[in-house]
GROMACS .gro file of C-alpha atoms in nm:
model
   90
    1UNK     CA    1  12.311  10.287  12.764
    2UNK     CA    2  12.150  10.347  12.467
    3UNK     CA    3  11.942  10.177  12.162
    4UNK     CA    4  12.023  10.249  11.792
    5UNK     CA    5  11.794  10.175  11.502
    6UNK     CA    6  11.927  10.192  11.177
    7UNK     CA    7  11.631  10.271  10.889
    8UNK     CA    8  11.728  10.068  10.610
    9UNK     CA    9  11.861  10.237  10.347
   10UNK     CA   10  11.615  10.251  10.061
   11UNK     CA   11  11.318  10.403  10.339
   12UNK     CA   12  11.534  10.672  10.425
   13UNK     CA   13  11.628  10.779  10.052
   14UNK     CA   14  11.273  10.762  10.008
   15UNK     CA   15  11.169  11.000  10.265
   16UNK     CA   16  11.241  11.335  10.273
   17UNK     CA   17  11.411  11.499  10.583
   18UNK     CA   18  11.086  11.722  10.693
   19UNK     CA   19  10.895  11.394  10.704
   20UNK     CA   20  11.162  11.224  10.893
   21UNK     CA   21  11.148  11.506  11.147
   22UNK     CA   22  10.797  11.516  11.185
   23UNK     CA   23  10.807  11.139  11.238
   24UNK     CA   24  11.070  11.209  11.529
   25UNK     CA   25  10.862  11.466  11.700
   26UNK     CA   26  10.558  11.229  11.721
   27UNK     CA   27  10.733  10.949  11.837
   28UNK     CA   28  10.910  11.176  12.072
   29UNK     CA   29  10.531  11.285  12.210
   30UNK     CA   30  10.477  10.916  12.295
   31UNK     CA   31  10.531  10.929  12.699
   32UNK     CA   32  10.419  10.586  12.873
   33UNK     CA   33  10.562  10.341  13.132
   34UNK     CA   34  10.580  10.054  12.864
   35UNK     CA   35  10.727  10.246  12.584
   36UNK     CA   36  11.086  10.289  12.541
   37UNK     CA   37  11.164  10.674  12.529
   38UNK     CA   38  11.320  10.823  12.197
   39UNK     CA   39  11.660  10.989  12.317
   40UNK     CA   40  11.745  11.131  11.992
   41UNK     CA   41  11.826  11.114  11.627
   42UNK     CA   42  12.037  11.188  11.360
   43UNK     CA   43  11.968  11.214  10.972
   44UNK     CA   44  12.279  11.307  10.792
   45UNK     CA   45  12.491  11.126  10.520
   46UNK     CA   46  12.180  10.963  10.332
   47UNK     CA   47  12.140  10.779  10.690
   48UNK     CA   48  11.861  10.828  10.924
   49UNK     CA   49  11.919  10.703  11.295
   50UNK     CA   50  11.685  10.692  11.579
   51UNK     CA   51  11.819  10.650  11.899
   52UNK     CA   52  11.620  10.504  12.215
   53UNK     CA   53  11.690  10.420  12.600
   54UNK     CA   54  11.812  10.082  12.613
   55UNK     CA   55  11.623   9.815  12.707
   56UNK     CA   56  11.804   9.507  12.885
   57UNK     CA   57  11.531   9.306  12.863
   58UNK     CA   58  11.470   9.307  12.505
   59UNK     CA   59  11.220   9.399  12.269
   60UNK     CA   60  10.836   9.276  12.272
   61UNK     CA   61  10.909   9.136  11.928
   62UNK     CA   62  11.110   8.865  12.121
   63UNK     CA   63  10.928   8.876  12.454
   64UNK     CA   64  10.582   8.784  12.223
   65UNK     CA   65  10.740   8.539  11.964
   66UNK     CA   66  11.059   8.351  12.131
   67UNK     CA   67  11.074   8.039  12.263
   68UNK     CA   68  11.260   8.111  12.563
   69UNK     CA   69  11.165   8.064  12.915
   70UNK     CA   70  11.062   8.474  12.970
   71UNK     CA   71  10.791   8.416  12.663
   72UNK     CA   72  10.644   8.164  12.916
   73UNK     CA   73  10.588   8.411  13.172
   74UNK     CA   74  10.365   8.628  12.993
   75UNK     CA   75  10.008   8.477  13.053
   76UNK     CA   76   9.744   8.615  12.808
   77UNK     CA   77   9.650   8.848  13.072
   78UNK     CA   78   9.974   8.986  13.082
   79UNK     CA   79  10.009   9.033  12.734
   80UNK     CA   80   9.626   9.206  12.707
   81UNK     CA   81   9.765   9.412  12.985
   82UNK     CA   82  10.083   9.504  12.777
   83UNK     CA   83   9.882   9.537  12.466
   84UNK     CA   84   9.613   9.815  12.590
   85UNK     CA   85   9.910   9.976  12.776
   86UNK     CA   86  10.065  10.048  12.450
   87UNK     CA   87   9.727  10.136  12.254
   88UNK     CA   88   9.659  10.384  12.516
   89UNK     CA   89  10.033  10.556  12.463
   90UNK     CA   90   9.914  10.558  12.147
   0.00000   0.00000   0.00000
């Protein structure tokens, strides 16, 4: 399964396809165990898609801020954990 963001449409008029690329390629660099990996992309039609492995758990945005029960099962260790994982990917 797979992931697809959609950049709104007034960032990707304003960028220009070489910087879009170039933002693909790093992203694509970024190899770690609690990043989702960048599958593809496609920038064609005035519409600039990136497409990731899908993640059935969700995203962090909702594992960090929601007020569901798997937001109580990340102790602050847990999310320090999480959060120097990603810096280090980084």
């Amino acid at each position: 399964l797979l992931a697809v963001k959609k950049l709104e449409k007034r960032v990707a008029s304003q960028q220009k396809d070489d910087e879009f690329i170039e933002l693909v390629e790093n992203i694509d660099r970024i190899q770690h165990v609690n990043v989702v990996r960048l599958m593809g992309y496609c920038a064609e039609h005035g519409q600039k898609l990136l497409i990731y492995e899908y993640c059935s758990n969700g995203s962090l945005q909702d594992a960090l801020h929601s007020d569901d029960e798997f937001k109580k099962l990340l102790s602050w260790n847990t999310r320090i954990r999480m959060a120097l994982g990603a810096a280090r990917a980084l």
